[in-house]
PDB file of C-alpha atoms in Angstrom:
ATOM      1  CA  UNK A   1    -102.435 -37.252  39.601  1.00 84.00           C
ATOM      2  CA  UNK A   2    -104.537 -40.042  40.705  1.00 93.00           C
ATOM      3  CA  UNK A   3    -103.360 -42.775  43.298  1.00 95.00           C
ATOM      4  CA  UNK A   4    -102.534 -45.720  40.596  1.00 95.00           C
ATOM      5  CA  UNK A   5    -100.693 -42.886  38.383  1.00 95.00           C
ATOM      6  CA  UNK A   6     -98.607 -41.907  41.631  1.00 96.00           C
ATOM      7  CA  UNK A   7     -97.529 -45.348  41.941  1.00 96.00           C
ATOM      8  CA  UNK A   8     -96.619 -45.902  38.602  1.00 94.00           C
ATOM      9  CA  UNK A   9     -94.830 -42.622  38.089  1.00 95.00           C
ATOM     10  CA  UNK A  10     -92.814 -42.859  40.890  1.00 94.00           C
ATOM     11  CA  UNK A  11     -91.658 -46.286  40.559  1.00 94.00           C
ATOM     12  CA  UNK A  12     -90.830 -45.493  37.130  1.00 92.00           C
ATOM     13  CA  UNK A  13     -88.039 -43.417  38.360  1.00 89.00           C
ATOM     14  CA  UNK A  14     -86.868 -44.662  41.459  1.00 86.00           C
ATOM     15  CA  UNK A  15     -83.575 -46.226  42.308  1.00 82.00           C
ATOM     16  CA  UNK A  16     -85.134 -49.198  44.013  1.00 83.00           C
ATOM     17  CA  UNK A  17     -83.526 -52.450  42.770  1.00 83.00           C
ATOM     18  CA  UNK A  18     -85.951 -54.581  39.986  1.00 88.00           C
ATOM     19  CA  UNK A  19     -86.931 -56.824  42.128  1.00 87.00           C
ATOM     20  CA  UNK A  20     -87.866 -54.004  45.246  1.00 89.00           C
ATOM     21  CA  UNK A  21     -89.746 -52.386  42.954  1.00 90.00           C
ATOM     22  CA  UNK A  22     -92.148 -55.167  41.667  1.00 93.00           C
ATOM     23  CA  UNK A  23     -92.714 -56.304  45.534  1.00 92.00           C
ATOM     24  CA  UNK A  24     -93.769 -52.343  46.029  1.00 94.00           C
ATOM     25  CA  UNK A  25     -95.939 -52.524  43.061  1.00 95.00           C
ATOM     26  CA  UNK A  26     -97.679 -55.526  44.506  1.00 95.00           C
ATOM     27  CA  UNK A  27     -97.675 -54.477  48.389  1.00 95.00           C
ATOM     28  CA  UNK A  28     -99.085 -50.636  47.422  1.00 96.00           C
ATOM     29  CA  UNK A  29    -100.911 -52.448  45.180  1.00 96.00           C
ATOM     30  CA  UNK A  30    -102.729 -54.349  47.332  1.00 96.00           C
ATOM     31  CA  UNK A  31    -103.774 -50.971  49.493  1.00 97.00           C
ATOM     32  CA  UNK A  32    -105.282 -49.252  46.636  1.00 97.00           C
ATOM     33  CA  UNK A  33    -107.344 -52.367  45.878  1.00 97.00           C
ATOM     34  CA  UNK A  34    -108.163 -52.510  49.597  1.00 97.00           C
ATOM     35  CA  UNK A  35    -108.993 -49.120  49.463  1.00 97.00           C
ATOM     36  CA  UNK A  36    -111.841 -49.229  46.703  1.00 96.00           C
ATOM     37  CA  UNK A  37    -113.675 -52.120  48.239  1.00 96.00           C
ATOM     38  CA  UNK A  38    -114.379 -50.148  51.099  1.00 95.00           C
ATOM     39  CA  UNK A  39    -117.777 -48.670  51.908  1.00 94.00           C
ATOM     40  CA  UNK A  40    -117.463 -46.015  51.399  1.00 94.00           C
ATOM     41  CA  UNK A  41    -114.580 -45.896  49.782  1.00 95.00           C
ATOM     42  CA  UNK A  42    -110.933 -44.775  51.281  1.00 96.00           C
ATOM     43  CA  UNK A  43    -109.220 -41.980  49.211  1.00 96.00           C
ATOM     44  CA  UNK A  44    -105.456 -43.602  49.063  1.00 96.00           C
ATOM     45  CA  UNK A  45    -103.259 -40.405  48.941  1.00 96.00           C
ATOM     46  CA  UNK A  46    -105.195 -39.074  52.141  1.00 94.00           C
ATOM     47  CA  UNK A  47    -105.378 -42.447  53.973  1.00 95.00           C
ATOM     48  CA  UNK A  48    -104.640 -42.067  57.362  1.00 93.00           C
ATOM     49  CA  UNK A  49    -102.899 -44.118  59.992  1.00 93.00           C
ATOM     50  CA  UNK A  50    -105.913 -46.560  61.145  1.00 93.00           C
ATOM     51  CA  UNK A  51    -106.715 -46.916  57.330  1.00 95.00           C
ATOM     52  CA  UNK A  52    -103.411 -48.464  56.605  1.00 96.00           C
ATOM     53  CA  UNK A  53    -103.349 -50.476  60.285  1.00 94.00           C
ATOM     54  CA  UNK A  54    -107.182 -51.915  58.809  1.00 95.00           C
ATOM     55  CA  UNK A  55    -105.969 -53.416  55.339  1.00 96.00           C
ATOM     56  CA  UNK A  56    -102.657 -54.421  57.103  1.00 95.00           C
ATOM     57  CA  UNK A  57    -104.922 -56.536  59.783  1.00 94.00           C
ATOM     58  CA  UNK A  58    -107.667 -57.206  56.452  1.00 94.00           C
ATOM     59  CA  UNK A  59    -104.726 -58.530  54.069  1.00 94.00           C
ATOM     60  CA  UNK A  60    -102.012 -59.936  56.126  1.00 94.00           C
ATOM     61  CA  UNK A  61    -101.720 -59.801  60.158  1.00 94.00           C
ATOM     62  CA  UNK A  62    -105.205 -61.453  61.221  1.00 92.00           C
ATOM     63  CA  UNK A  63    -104.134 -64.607  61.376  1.00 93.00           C
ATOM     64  CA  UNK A  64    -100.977 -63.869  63.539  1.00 94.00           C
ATOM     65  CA  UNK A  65    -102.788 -61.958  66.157  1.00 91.00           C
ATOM     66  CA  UNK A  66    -105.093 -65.176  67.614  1.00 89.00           C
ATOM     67  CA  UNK A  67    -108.500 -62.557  67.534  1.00 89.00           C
ATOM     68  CA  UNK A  68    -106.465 -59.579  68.966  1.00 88.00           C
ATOM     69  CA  UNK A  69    -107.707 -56.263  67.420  1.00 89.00           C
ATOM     70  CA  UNK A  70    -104.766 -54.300  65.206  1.00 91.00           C
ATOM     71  CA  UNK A  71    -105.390 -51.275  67.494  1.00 84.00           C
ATOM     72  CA  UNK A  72    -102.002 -50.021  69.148  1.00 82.00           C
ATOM     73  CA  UNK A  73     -98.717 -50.959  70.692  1.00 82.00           C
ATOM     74  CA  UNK A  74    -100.056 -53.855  72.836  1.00 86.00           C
ATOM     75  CA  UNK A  75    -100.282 -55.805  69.038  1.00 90.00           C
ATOM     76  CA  UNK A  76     -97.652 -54.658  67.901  1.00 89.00           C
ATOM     77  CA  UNK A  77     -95.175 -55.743  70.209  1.00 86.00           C
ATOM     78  CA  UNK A  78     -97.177 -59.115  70.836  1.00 89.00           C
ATOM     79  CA  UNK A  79     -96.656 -59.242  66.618  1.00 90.00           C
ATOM     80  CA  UNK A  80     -92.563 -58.670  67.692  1.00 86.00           C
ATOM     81  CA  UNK A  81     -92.467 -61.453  70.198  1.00 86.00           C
ATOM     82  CA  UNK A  82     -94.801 -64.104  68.867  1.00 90.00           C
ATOM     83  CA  UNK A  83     -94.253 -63.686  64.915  1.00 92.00           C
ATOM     84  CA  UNK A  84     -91.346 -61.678  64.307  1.00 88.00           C
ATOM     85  CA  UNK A  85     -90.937 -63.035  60.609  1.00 89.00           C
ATOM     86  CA  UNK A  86     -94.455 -61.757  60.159  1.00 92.00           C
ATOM     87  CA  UNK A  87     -93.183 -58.418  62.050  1.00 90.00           C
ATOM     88  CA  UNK A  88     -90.578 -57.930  60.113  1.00 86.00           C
ATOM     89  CA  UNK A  89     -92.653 -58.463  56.652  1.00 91.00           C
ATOM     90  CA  UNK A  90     -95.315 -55.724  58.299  1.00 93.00           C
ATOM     91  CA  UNK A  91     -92.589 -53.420  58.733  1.00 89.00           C
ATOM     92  CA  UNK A  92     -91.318 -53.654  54.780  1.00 89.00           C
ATOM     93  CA  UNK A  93     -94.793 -53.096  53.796  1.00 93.00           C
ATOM     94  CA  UNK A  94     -94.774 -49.787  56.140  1.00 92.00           C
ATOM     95  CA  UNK A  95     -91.627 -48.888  54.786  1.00 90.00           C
ATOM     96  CA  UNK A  96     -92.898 -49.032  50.819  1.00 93.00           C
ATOM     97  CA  UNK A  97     -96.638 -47.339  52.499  1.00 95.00           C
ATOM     98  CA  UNK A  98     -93.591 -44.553  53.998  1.00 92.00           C
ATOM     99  CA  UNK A  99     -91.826 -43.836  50.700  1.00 91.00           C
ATOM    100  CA  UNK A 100     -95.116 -43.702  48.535  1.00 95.00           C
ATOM    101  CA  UNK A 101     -96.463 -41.435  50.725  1.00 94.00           C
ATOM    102  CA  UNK A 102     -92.923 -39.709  50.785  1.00 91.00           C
ATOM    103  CA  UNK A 103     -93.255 -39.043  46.772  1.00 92.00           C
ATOM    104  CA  UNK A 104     -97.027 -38.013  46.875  1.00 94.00           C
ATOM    105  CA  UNK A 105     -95.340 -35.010  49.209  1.00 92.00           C
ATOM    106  CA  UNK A 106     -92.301 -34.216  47.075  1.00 90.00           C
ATOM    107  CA  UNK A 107     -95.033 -34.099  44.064  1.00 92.00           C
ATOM    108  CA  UNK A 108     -97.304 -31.736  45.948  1.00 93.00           C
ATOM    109  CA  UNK A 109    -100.033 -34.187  45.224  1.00 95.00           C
ATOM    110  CA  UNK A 110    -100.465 -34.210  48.997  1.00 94.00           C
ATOM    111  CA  UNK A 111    -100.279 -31.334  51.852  1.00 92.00           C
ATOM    112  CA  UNK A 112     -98.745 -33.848  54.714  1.00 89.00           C
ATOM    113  CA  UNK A 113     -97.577 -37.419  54.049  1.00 90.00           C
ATOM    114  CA  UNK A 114     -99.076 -39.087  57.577  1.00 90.00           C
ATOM    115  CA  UNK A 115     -97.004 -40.198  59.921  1.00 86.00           C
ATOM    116  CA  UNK A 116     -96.856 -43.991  59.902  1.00 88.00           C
ATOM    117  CA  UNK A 117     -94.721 -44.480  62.799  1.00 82.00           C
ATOM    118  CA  UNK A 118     -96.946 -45.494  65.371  1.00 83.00           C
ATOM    119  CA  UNK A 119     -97.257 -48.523  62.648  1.00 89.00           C
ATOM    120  CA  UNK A 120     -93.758 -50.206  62.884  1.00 85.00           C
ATOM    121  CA  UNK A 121     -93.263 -53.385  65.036  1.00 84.00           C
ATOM    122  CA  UNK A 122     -89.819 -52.239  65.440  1.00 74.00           C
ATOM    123  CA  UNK A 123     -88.779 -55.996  65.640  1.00 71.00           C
ATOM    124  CA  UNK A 124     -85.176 -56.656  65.991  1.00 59.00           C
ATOM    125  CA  UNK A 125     -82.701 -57.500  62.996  1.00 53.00           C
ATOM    126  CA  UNK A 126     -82.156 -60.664  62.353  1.00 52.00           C
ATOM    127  CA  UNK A 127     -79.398 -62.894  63.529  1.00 48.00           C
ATOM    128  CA  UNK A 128     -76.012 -62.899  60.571  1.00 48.00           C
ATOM    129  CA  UNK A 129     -77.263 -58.982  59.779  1.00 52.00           C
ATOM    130  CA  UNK A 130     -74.399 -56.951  58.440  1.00 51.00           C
ATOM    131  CA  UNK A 131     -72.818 -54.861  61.622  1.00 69.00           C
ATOM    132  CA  UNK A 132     -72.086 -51.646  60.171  1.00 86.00           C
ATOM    133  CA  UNK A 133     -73.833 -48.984  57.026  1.00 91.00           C
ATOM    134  CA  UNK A 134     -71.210 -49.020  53.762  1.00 90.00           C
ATOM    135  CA  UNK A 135     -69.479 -45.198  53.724  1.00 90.00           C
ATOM    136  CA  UNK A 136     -72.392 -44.533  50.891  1.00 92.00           C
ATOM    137  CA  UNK A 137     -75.147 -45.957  53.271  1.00 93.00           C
ATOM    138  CA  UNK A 138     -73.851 -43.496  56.108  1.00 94.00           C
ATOM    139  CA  UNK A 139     -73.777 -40.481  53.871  1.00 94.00           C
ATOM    140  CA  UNK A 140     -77.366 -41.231  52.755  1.00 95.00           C
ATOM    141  CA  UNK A 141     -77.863 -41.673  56.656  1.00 96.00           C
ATOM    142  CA  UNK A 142     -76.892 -37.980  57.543  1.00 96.00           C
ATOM    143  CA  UNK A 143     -79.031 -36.611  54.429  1.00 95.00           C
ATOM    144  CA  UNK A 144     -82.249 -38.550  56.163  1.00 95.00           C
ATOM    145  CA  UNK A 145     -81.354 -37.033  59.706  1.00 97.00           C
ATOM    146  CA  UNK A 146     -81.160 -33.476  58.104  1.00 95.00           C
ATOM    147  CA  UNK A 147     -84.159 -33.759  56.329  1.00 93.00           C
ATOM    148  CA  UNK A 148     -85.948 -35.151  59.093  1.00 95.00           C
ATOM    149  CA  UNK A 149     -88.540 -32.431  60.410  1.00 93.00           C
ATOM    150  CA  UNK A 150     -92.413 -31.623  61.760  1.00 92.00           C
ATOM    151  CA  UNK A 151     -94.042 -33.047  58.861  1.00 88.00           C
ATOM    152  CA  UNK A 152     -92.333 -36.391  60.099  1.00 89.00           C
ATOM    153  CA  UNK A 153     -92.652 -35.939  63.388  1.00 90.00           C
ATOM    154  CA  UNK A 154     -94.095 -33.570  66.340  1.00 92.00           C
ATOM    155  CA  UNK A 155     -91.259 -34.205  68.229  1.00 96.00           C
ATOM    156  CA  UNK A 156     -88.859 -34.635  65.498  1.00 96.00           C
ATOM    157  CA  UNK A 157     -85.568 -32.784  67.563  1.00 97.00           C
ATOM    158  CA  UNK A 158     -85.717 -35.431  69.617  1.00 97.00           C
ATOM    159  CA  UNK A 159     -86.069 -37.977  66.812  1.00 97.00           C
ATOM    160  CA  UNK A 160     -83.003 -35.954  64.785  1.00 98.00           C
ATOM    161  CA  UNK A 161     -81.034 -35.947  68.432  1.00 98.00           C
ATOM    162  CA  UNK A 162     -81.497 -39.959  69.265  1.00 97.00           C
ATOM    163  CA  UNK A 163     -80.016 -40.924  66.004  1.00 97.00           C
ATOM    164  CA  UNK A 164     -77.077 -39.076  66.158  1.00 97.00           C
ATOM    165  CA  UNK A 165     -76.417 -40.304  69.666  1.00 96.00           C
ATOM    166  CA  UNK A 166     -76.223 -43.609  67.650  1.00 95.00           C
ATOM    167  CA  UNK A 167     -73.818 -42.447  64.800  1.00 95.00           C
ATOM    168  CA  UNK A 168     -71.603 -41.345  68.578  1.00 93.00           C
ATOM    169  CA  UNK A 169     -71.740 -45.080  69.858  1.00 90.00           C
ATOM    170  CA  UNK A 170     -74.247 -45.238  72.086  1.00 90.00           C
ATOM    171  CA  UNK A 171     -76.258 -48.699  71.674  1.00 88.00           C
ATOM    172  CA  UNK A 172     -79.843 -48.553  71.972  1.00 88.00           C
ATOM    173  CA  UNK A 173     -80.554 -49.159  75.400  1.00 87.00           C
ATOM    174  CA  UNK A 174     -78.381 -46.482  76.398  1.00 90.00           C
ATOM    175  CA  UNK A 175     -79.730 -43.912  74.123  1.00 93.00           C
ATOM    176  CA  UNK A 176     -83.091 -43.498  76.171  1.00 93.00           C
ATOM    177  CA  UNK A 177     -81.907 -43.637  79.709  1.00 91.00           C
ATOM    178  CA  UNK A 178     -79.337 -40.740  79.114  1.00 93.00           C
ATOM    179  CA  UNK A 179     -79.545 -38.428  81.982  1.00 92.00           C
ATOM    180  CA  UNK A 180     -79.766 -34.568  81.961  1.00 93.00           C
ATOM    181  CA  UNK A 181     -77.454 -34.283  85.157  1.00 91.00           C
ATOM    182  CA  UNK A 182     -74.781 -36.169  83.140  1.00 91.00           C
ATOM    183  CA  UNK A 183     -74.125 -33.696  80.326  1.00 93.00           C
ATOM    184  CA  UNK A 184     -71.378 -31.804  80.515  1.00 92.00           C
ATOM    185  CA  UNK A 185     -71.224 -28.439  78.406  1.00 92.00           C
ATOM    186  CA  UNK A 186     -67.830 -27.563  77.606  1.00 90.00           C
ATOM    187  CA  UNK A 187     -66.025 -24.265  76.964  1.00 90.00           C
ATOM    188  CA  UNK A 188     -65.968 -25.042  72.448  1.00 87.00           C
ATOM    189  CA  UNK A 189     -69.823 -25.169  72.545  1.00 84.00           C
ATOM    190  CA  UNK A 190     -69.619 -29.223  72.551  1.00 87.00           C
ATOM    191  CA  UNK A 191     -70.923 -31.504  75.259  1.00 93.00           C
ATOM    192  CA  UNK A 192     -69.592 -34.437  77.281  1.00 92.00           C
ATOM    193  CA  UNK A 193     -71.874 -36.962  78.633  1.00 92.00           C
ATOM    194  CA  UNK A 194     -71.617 -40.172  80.683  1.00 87.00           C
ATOM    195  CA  UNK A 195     -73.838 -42.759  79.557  1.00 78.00           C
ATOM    196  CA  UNK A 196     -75.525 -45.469  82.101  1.00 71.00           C
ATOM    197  CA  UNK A 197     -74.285 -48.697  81.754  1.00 60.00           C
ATOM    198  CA  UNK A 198     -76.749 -51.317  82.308  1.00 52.00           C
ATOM    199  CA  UNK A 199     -76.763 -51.141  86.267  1.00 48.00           C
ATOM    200  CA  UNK A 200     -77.841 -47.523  86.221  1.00 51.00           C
ATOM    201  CA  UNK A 201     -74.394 -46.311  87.185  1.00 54.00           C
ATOM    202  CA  UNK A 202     -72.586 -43.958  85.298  1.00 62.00           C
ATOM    203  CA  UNK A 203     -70.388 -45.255  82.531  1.00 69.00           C
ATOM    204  CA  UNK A 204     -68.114 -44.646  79.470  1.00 78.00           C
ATOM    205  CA  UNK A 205     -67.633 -40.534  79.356  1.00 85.00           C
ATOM    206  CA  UNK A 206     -68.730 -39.823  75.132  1.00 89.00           C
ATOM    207  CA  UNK A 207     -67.228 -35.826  73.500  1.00 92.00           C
ATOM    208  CA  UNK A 208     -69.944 -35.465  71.027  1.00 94.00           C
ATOM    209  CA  UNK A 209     -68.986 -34.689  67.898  1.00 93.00           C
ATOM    210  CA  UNK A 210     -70.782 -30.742  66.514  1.00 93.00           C
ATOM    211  CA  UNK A 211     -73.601 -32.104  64.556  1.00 94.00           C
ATOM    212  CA  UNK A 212     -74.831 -34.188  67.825  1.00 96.00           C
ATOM    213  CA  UNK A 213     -74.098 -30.982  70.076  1.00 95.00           C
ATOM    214  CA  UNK A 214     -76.275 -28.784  67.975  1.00 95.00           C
ATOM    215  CA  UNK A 215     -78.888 -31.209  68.029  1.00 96.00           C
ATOM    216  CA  UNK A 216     -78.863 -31.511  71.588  1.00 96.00           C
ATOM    217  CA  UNK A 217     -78.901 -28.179  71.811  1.00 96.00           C
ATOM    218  CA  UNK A 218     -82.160 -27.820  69.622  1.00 96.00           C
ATOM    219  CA  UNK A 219     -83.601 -30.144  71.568  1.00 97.00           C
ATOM    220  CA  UNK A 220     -83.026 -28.586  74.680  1.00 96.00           C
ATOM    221  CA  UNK A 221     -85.035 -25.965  73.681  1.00 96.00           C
ATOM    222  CA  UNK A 222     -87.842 -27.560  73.031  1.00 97.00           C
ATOM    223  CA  UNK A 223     -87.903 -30.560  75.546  1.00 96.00           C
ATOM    224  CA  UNK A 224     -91.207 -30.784  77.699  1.00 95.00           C
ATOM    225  CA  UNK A 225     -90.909 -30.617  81.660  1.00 94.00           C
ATOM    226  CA  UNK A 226     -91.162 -34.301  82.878  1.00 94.00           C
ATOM    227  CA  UNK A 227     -94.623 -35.629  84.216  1.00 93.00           C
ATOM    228  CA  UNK A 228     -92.388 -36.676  87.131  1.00 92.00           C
ATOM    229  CA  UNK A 229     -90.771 -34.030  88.722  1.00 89.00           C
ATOM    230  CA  UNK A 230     -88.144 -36.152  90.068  1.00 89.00           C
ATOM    231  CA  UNK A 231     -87.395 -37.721  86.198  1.00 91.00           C
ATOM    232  CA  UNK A 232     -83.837 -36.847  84.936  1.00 91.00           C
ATOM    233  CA  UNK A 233     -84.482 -38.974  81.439  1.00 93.00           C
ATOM    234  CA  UNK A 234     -83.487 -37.067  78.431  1.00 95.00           C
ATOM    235  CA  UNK A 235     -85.235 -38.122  75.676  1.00 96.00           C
ATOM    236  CA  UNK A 236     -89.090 -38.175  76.668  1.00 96.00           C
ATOM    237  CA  UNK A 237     -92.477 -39.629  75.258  1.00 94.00           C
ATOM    238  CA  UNK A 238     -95.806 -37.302  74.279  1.00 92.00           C
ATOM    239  CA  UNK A 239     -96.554 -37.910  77.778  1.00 94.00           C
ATOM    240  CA  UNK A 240     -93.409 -36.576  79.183  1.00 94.00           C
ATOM    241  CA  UNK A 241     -92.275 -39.839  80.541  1.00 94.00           C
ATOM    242  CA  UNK A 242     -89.170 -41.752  79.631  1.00 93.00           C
ATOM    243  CA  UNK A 243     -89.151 -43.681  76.266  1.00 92.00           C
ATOM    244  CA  UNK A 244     -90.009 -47.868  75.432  1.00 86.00           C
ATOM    245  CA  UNK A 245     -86.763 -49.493  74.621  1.00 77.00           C
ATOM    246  CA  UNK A 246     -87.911 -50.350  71.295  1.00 81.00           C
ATOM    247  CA  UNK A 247     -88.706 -46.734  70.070  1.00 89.00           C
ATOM    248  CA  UNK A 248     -85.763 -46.326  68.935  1.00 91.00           C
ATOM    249  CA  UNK A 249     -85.497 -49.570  66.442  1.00 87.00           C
ATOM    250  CA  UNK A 250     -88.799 -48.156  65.500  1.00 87.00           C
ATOM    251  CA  UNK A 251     -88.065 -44.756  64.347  1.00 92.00           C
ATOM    252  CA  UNK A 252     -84.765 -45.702  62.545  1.00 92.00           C
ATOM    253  CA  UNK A 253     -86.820 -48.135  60.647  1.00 89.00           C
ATOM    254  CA  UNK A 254     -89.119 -44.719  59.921  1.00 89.00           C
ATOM    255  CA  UNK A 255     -86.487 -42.417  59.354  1.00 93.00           C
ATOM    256  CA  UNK A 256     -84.882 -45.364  56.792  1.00 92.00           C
ATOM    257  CA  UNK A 257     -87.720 -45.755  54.765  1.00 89.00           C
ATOM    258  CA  UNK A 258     -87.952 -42.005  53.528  1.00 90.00           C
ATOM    259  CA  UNK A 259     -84.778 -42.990  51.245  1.00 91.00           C
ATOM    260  CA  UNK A 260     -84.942 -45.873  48.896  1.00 88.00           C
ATOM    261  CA  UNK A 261     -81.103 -46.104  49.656  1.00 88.00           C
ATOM    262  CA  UNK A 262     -81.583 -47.457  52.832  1.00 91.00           C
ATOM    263  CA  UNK A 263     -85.056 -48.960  52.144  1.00 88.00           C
ATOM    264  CA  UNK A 264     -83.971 -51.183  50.065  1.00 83.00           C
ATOM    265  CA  UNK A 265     -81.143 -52.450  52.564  1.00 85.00           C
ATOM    266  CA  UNK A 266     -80.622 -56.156  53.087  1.00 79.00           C
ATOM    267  CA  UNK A 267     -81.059 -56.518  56.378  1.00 80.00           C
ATOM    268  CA  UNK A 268     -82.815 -53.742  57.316  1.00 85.00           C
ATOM    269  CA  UNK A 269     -81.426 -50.578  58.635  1.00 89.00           C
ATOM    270  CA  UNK A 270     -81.664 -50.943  62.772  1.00 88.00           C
ATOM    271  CA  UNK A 271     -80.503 -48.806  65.735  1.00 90.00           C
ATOM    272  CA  UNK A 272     -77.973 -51.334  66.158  1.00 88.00           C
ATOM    273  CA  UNK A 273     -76.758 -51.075  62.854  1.00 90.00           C
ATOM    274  CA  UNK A 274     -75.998 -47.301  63.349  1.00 93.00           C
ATOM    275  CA  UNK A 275     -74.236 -47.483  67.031  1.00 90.00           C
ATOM    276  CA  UNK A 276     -71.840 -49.835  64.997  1.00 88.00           C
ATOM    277  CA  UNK A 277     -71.357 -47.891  62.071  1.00 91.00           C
ATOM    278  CA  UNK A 278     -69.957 -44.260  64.046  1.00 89.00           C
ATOM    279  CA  UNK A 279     -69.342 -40.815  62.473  1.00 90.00           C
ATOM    280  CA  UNK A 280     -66.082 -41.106  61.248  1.00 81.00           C
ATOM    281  CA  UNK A 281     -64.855 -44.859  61.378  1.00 62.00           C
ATOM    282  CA  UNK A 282     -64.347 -46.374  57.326  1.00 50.00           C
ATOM    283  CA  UNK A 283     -67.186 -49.229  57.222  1.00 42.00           C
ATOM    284  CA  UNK A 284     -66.569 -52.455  56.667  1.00 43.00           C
ATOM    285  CA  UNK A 285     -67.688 -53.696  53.504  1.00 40.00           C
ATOM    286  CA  UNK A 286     -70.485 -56.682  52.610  1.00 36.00           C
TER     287      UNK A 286
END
């Protein structure tokens, strides 16, 4: 199965909306084209990362960088701040690039979808965007975590671990300045923690709920010794050093776009959307 067939195929059958669909068609659309009229040219299904940052910069973000190169997180986040309509339009595009590559995988047509999320802007949602997932939304939410693994992401315990730390109520900022010397194992196999508030000091006391305590767990396992001996930071970077506050808006935008449920989601899916929505609480609807 050839790129164009791919596309077609699996557009055929997906539960995108009409309209989602026909934007996909165009944005994907777009890369194949920008793939052929390269020299030589790019093989789509086993594009990598800096292929798909080239036609994004080629196509679309060149004129909102003012000569910056599309080369890393330095134009990214200058994207976020300066253009974050144009951000936010990026992302979309990563998120159809995600889910294409997504269904080349599930096909076999390809070994290892690549790992686009070094790609996303991670802007903010927009002002008015709906506070809480629908109870369908959040049970498509948990499927994503689960399925979440190494051909995602190296470090993808942590990723799996972060997000449910959102489903417990922790908002964004509080996620990645969690402290190892403020969890609290407790005699049922769960954990307590005390997250910082936003003076450093230790705040609201959370009892997470078994699916975030075996993910912490997991990740315990496998977290990396701090560059800094003296760093207490849970949740750490490939260079063993606490994590950018907008890495998490970032990989819930990544982890969203491997389901077309939550895709397709007007407003997007953010961090802040899933602190609101909790395990257990019935959303609000609309």
């Amino acid at each position: 199965m050839d790129a164009e067939e791919l596309l077609h195929t699996w557009l055929a059958g997906s539960p995108l909306r009409p309209s989602t669909r026909a934007e996909y068609a165009r944005e994907i659309g777009s890369f194949l084209t920008w793939c052929t009229e390269q020299t030589p040219p790019v093989d789509a299904l086993t594009a990598r990362p800096k292929d798909i940052a080239a036609w994004a910069a080629d196509r679309h973000l060149a004129p909102y960088l003012d000569g910056r190169p599309f080369n890393g997180p330095d134009a990214l986040a200058y994207l976020a701040q300066h253009h974050p309509e144009a951000a936010r339009s990026h992302d979309r595009r990563i998120t159809a690039l995600t889910q294409y590559f997504e269904a080349a995988y599930d096909r076999q047509v390809i070994t290892l979808p690549p790992n686009l999320t070094v790609l996303r802007s991670g802007v903010s949602r927009p002002a008015g965007a709906k506070n809480r997932l629908t109870r369908m939304e959040r049970t498509v939410l948990f499927t994503v975590i689960g399925g979440w693994g190494p051909h995602h992401s190296r470090f993808w315990q942590r990723d799996q671990l972060a997000v449910w730390l959102l489903l417990e109520g922790l908002r964004p900022a509080q996620v990645i300045r969690v402290d190892t010397r403020h969890l609290y194992p407790q005699p049922d196999g769960t954990y307590e923690l005390r997250a910082p508030d936003d003076h450093e000091n230790v705040g609201h006391k959370f009892t997470l709920e078994p699916l975030t305590a075996a993910a912490l767990k997991a990740y315990l396992k496998v977290r990396p010794e701090p560059a800094d001996p003296g760093e207490h930071t849970l949740l750490l970077n490939k260079d063993r050093r606490p994590l950018q506050s907008r890495w998490v808006n970032t990989l819930v935008g990544q982890m969203a776009a491997t389901h077309p449920l939550l895709a397709d989601r007007t407003p997007p899916v953010t961090a802040d959307t899933i602190a609101h929505t909790g395990y257990w609480d019935t959303p609000q609807q609309g």
